[in-house]
């Protein structure tokens, strides 16, 4: 019995999984990208994903229908062309894709293979059947070679590693991908750090209240709360520091250079070009890649006014359909893919 | 020019605060008066720009400077007449141990400075609304145009246009020009409001907790309107509470607090639409307080109440009238009528559990307030008698009404849609989160100050 336990422990610590695994690096799962600008190629080495635009997610078309009871970890072994962040989202038979079913992770040194673990079971608390995975191997333009993409029953080592990666991951250290108006708390095993701290303190508070007739522990409790506050603040100072580092690239730049930096790619240069070409007081319409680029154009080009169906149509890295192009003719070209049409 | 852009509203604030408080300025500490002058000054500055534009004067640096210089010149004699009340006192002596919280507060302030000025605005809502509106005011030199503000109060737009008006070119790294100093002023007001009745080390420690509240620090570095809303509403509520606390003791000190509170709550209405119902909540608490204090109210007090009401209305009414009371209509549409009916067919029907779950997430799971939720619970559970006694009861009433309003808004109205994307609930909580911390500090301070006296 003792020998058996030793063997099991050794296997767990060595990271050997006793259960099976599902290899997701198979064209049969129907991997595709909702963005037509993203290239997906299968080869003997695995799957290569590359794109020059901002959104490079890939999603499976054939439903996976697995339970996180059977396969709790997703292991991704890949080599990326850049640092930054990757992200995994999932949809199940109960929940659609949402920012809560989302797991961002830091990418490690580019040009070398690294394994990333996502503890799906920790997040999938209602034990639904996961159907779709949406993987962003990196953010923005770039390339990734995925050598392994598999669902496994994780070993102890793999789960500890996943926890480490999760706790020191972007959640609670970077501004939220989806909603920058929430200050997130770092995650550990699918829950927030503040959940654990509040849980412990609430328990302590209950003990203090129960024992208050015998011992007055209220001051001890308040000091503990203060210490815990200091600890979460220390963590948040790390986030402050990350923000300072992120924005250090603006140091020493002119106002125009800064504006170019806060806009994706050469979008600001394109707007400057449009501003110089459009007549004073002209109204314009725009079709642009990126969620907020139309809004940005409206702001930067003012007093030229944004108006749907205006005589000038700005096109930036999108292919307008026939209906949109109707009534317009080419007018000024900034570069291939970024130009102005005139009615 | 940036220094003048910062200094002019401050000098205006000095005049306004001097006129507002008169001899009662002596009840406020020197740094508190300066902080109050900066906060009130920026509010008054927005009002001056508003009235100038309404009068048909172009919003140029010269016009604004001239108008404010006249107002400052009018207020200076009052300041000089009460010069004795404005003299800086002796510098407080802090122990070496107090330097640590002060240093940490400085770090937080530095992070606000960095976030405010290191780059141009990028947040989509700011670009689409506030920055665009400010740019329109800057280029057209008027507010009388069809701007993106719709029925939103104009103070944030005017603030954001002002630095560029001063520089005479559009600079979107300076939209948040007053924010770091407003943040510092807010901390000073919080500290001073506590230091009036508690030990300095305790006030400083509590201020450190405020300075480390992540969402507050984050918003102080952005051009969103939630920061001015939190600032004016919370600071106004602190002074309202001080009035209640001092009413049975030093009437003159209480009067100064009420006047300051009335001015700040009036400015709340200019920060964001929600300011109006926040002011109504505070007014309700004040009326209940006064109804219980009935026998103690002297004839001279009525004059003070009248003065305070006039100050509040004189500040708030111009915006409400200019906006043709659309703020009220906005509430009605959002809360009660058409949208709710649309929602039944078009979107998810509001439910209790998701609304409560969102409140729980907001309070305990994410890191918007660090551990404020548990501190509040602990203060109530450990010291229930103190929480329900004296003026603290009215502060608790204000917090309870705020929390109830949040639940009602997210459970029964069209705002339910924001429960799922978490874009609104935490921002609305931000507006009164400092009040919750102030309440906790009041309760716990009662215990700690007691022990300090015992220990000598």
PDB file of C-alpha atoms in Angstrom, chain B residues 218-348:
ATOM      1  CA  UNK B 218      -7.975  55.257 -11.078  1.00  0.00           C
ATOM      2  CA  UNK B 219     -10.785  57.733 -11.727  1.00  0.00           C
ATOM      3  CA  UNK B 220      -8.821  60.677 -10.346  1.00  0.00           C
ATOM      4  CA  UNK B 221      -6.434  60.101 -13.257  1.00  0.00           C
ATOM      5  CA  UNK B 222      -9.113  59.962 -15.963  1.00  0.00           C
ATOM      6  CA  UNK B 223     -11.425  62.508 -17.567  1.00  0.00           C
ATOM      7  CA  UNK B 224     -14.595  60.656 -16.539  1.00  0.00           C
ATOM      8  CA  UNK B 225     -17.157  62.637 -14.550  1.00  0.00           C
ATOM      9  CA  UNK B 226     -17.361  60.107 -11.745  1.00  0.00           C
ATOM     10  CA  UNK B 227     -14.360  61.625 -10.038  1.00  0.00           C
ATOM     11  CA  UNK B 228     -15.804  65.174  -9.683  1.00  0.00           C
ATOM     12  CA  UNK B 229     -19.110  63.603  -8.684  1.00  0.00           C
ATOM     13  CA  UNK B 230     -17.457  61.548  -5.920  1.00  0.00           C
ATOM     14  CA  UNK B 231     -15.422  64.556  -4.817  1.00  0.00           C
ATOM     15  CA  UNK B 232     -18.237  67.084  -4.517  1.00  0.00           C
ATOM     16  CA  UNK B 233     -20.833  64.708  -3.153  1.00  0.00           C
ATOM     17  CA  UNK B 234     -18.589  63.046  -0.571  1.00  0.00           C
ATOM     18  CA  UNK B 235     -16.959  66.283   0.584  1.00  0.00           C
ATOM     19  CA  UNK B 236     -20.420  67.889   0.851  1.00  0.00           C
ATOM     20  CA  UNK B 237     -21.636  64.959   2.920  1.00  0.00           C
ATOM     21  CA  UNK B 238     -18.609  65.145   5.248  1.00  0.00           C
ATOM     22  CA  UNK B 239     -19.457  68.777   6.035  1.00  0.00           C
ATOM     23  CA  UNK B 240     -23.129  68.006   6.427  1.00  0.00           C
ATOM     24  CA  UNK B 241     -22.177  65.375   8.985  1.00  0.00           C
ATOM     25  CA  UNK B 242     -19.840  67.807  10.759  1.00  0.00           C
ATOM     26  CA  UNK B 243     -22.741  70.244  10.965  1.00  0.00           C
ATOM     27  CA  UNK B 244     -24.868  67.580  12.664  1.00  0.00           C
ATOM     28  CA  UNK B 245     -22.009  66.627  14.971  1.00  0.00           C
ATOM     29  CA  UNK B 246     -21.232  70.215  15.968  1.00  0.00           C
ATOM     30  CA  UNK B 247     -24.835  71.440  16.078  1.00  0.00           C
ATOM     31  CA  UNK B 248     -25.295  70.588  19.744  1.00  0.00           C
ATOM     32  CA  UNK B 249     -21.870  71.968  20.629  1.00  0.00           C
ATOM     33  CA  UNK B 250     -20.293  74.821  18.771  1.00  0.00           C
ATOM     34  CA  UNK B 251     -23.008  76.493  16.701  1.00  0.00           C
ATOM     35  CA  UNK B 252     -20.601  78.761  14.816  1.00  0.00           C
ATOM     36  CA  UNK B 253     -18.421  75.841  13.741  1.00  0.00           C
ATOM     37  CA  UNK B 254     -21.580  73.956  12.737  1.00  0.00           C
ATOM     38  CA  UNK B 255     -22.728  76.930  10.684  1.00  0.00           C
ATOM     39  CA  UNK B 256     -19.423  77.004   8.780  1.00  0.00           C
ATOM     40  CA  UNK B 257     -19.748  73.290   8.030  1.00  0.00           C
ATOM     41  CA  UNK B 258     -23.333  73.641   6.804  1.00  0.00           C
ATOM     42  CA  UNK B 259     -22.448  76.504   4.473  1.00  0.00           C
ATOM     43  CA  UNK B 260     -19.492  74.588   3.047  1.00  0.00           C
ATOM     44  CA  UNK B 261     -21.697  71.506   2.660  1.00  0.00           C
ATOM     45  CA  UNK B 262     -24.430  73.475   0.890  1.00  0.00           C
ATOM     46  CA  UNK B 263     -21.940  74.899  -1.617  1.00  0.00           C
ATOM     47  CA  UNK B 264     -20.368  71.510  -2.321  1.00  0.00           C
ATOM     48  CA  UNK B 265     -23.726  69.753  -2.687  1.00  0.00           C
ATOM     49  CA  UNK B 266     -24.842  72.515  -5.042  1.00  0.00           C
ATOM     50  CA  UNK B 267     -21.777  71.867  -7.184  1.00  0.00           C
ATOM     51  CA  UNK B 268     -22.581  68.144  -7.138  1.00  0.00           C
ATOM     52  CA  UNK B 269     -25.520  68.911  -9.415  1.00  0.00           C
ATOM     53  CA  UNK B 270     -23.063  70.343 -11.959  1.00  0.00           C
ATOM     54  CA  UNK B 271     -20.845  67.267 -11.998  1.00  0.00           C
ATOM     55  CA  UNK B 272     -23.245  64.579 -13.139  1.00  0.00           C
ATOM     56  CA  UNK B 273     -26.973  64.065 -13.503  1.00  0.00           C
ATOM     57  CA  UNK B 274     -27.069  61.760 -10.491  1.00  0.00           C
ATOM     58  CA  UNK B 275     -25.855  64.667  -8.329  1.00  0.00           C
ATOM     59  CA  UNK B 276     -29.385  65.943  -8.024  1.00  0.00           C
ATOM     60  CA  UNK B 277     -30.782  62.843  -6.363  1.00  0.00           C
ATOM     61  CA  UNK B 278     -27.660  62.512  -4.199  1.00  0.00           C
ATOM     62  CA  UNK B 279     -28.277  66.042  -2.952  1.00  0.00           C
ATOM     63  CA  UNK B 280     -31.916  65.066  -2.331  1.00  0.00           C
ATOM     64  CA  UNK B 281     -30.790  62.102  -0.219  1.00  0.00           C
ATOM     65  CA  UNK B 282     -28.597  64.356   1.907  1.00  0.00           C
ATOM     66  CA  UNK B 283     -31.361  66.917   2.171  1.00  0.00           C
ATOM     67  CA  UNK B 284     -33.764  64.223   3.384  1.00  0.00           C
ATOM     68  CA  UNK B 285     -31.274  63.167   6.087  1.00  0.00           C
ATOM     69  CA  UNK B 286     -30.792  66.810   7.097  1.00  0.00           C
ATOM     70  CA  UNK B 287     -34.536  67.415   7.358  1.00  0.00           C
ATOM     71  CA  UNK B 288     -34.987  64.345   9.547  1.00  0.00           C
ATOM     72  CA  UNK B 289     -32.108  65.527  11.742  1.00  0.00           C
ATOM     73  CA  UNK B 290     -33.640  68.994  12.080  1.00  0.00           C
ATOM     74  CA  UNK B 291     -37.090  67.610  12.799  1.00  0.00           C
ATOM     75  CA  UNK B 292     -35.627  65.698  15.761  1.00  0.00           C
ATOM     76  CA  UNK B 293     -33.573  68.696  16.852  1.00  0.00           C
ATOM     77  CA  UNK B 294     -36.688  70.886  16.741  1.00  0.00           C
ATOM     78  CA  UNK B 295     -36.604  72.145  20.309  1.00  0.00           C
ATOM     79  CA  UNK B 296     -32.925  73.002  20.117  1.00  0.00           C
ATOM     80  CA  UNK B 297     -33.232  75.146  17.024  1.00  0.00           C
ATOM     81  CA  UNK B 298     -32.849  78.806  17.907  1.00  0.00           C
ATOM     82  CA  UNK B 299     -34.226  81.744  16.021  1.00  0.00           C
ATOM     83  CA  UNK B 300     -30.754  82.630  14.735  1.00  0.00           C
ATOM     84  CA  UNK B 301     -30.421  79.154  13.254  1.00  0.00           C
ATOM     85  CA  UNK B 302     -33.250  79.802  10.819  1.00  0.00           C
ATOM     86  CA  UNK B 303     -31.188  82.505   9.198  1.00  0.00           C
ATOM     87  CA  UNK B 304     -28.372  80.017   8.699  1.00  0.00           C
ATOM     88  CA  UNK B 305     -30.744  77.425   7.211  1.00  0.00           C
ATOM     89  CA  UNK B 306     -32.141  80.039   4.865  1.00  0.00           C
ATOM     90  CA  UNK B 307     -28.625  81.127   3.830  1.00  0.00           C
ATOM     91  CA  UNK B 308     -27.613  77.526   3.161  1.00  0.00           C
ATOM     92  CA  UNK B 309     -30.744  76.848   1.125  1.00  0.00           C
ATOM     93  CA  UNK B 310     -30.123  79.981  -0.931  1.00  0.00           C
ATOM     94  CA  UNK B 311     -26.498  78.992  -1.559  1.00  0.00           C
ATOM     95  CA  UNK B 312     -27.507  75.509  -2.643  1.00  0.00           C
ATOM     96  CA  UNK B 313     -30.268  76.772  -4.916  1.00  0.00           C
ATOM     97  CA  UNK B 314     -28.200  79.632  -6.323  1.00  0.00           C
ATOM     98  CA  UNK B 315     -25.579  77.123  -7.439  1.00  0.00           C
ATOM     99  CA  UNK B 316     -27.820  74.269  -8.579  1.00  0.00           C
ATOM    100  CA  UNK B 317     -30.775  76.145 -10.063  1.00  0.00           C
ATOM    101  CA  UNK B 318     -29.026  77.797 -13.050  1.00  0.00           C
ATOM    102  CA  UNK B 319     -28.068  74.431 -14.467  1.00  0.00           C
ATOM    103  CA  UNK B 320     -31.462  72.886 -13.790  1.00  0.00           C
ATOM    104  CA  UNK B 321     -33.259  75.831 -15.377  1.00  0.00           C
ATOM    105  CA  UNK B 322     -30.889  76.032 -18.342  1.00  0.00           C
ATOM    106  CA  UNK B 323     -31.396  72.361 -18.891  1.00  0.00           C
ATOM    107  CA  UNK B 324     -35.157  72.927 -18.630  1.00  0.00           C
ATOM    108  CA  UNK B 325     -35.390  70.359 -15.876  1.00  0.00           C
ATOM    109  CA  UNK B 326     -34.513  67.612 -18.342  1.00  0.00           C
ATOM    110  CA  UNK B 327     -32.584  65.941 -15.535  1.00  0.00           C
ATOM    111  CA  UNK B 328     -35.909  65.147 -13.888  1.00  0.00           C
ATOM    112  CA  UNK B 329     -37.351  63.944 -17.166  1.00  0.00           C
ATOM    113  CA  UNK B 330     -34.225  61.840 -17.718  1.00  0.00           C
ATOM    114  CA  UNK B 331     -34.745  60.106 -14.394  1.00  0.00           C
ATOM    115  CA  UNK B 332     -38.348  59.423 -15.248  1.00  0.00           C
ATOM    116  CA  UNK B 333     -37.600  57.989 -18.676  1.00  0.00           C
ATOM    117  CA  UNK B 334     -34.724  55.889 -17.404  1.00  0.00           C
ATOM    118  CA  UNK B 335     -36.412  54.657 -14.294  1.00  0.00           C
ATOM    119  CA  UNK B 336     -40.082  54.419 -14.868  1.00  0.00           C
ATOM    120  CA  UNK B 337     -41.428  54.560 -18.316  1.00  0.00           C
ATOM    121  CA  UNK B 338     -40.818  53.725 -21.924  1.00  0.00           C
ATOM    122  CA  UNK B 339     -37.472  51.997 -21.686  1.00  0.00           C
ATOM    123  CA  UNK B 340     -38.697  49.593 -19.085  1.00  0.00           C
ATOM    124  CA  UNK B 341     -41.597  48.593 -21.297  1.00  0.00           C
ATOM    125  CA  UNK B 342     -39.242  48.149 -24.258  1.00  0.00           C
ATOM    126  CA  UNK B 343     -37.012  46.044 -22.121  1.00  0.00           C
ATOM    127  CA  UNK B 344     -39.689  43.490 -21.439  1.00  0.00           C
ATOM    128  CA  UNK B 345     -39.897  42.552 -25.077  1.00  0.00           C
ATOM    129  CA  UNK B 346     -36.405  43.374 -26.288  1.00  0.00           C
ATOM    130  CA  UNK B 347     -33.997  42.474 -23.530  1.00  0.00           C
ATOM    131  CA  UNK B 348     -33.526  40.465 -20.376  1.00  0.00           C
TER     132      UNK B 348
END
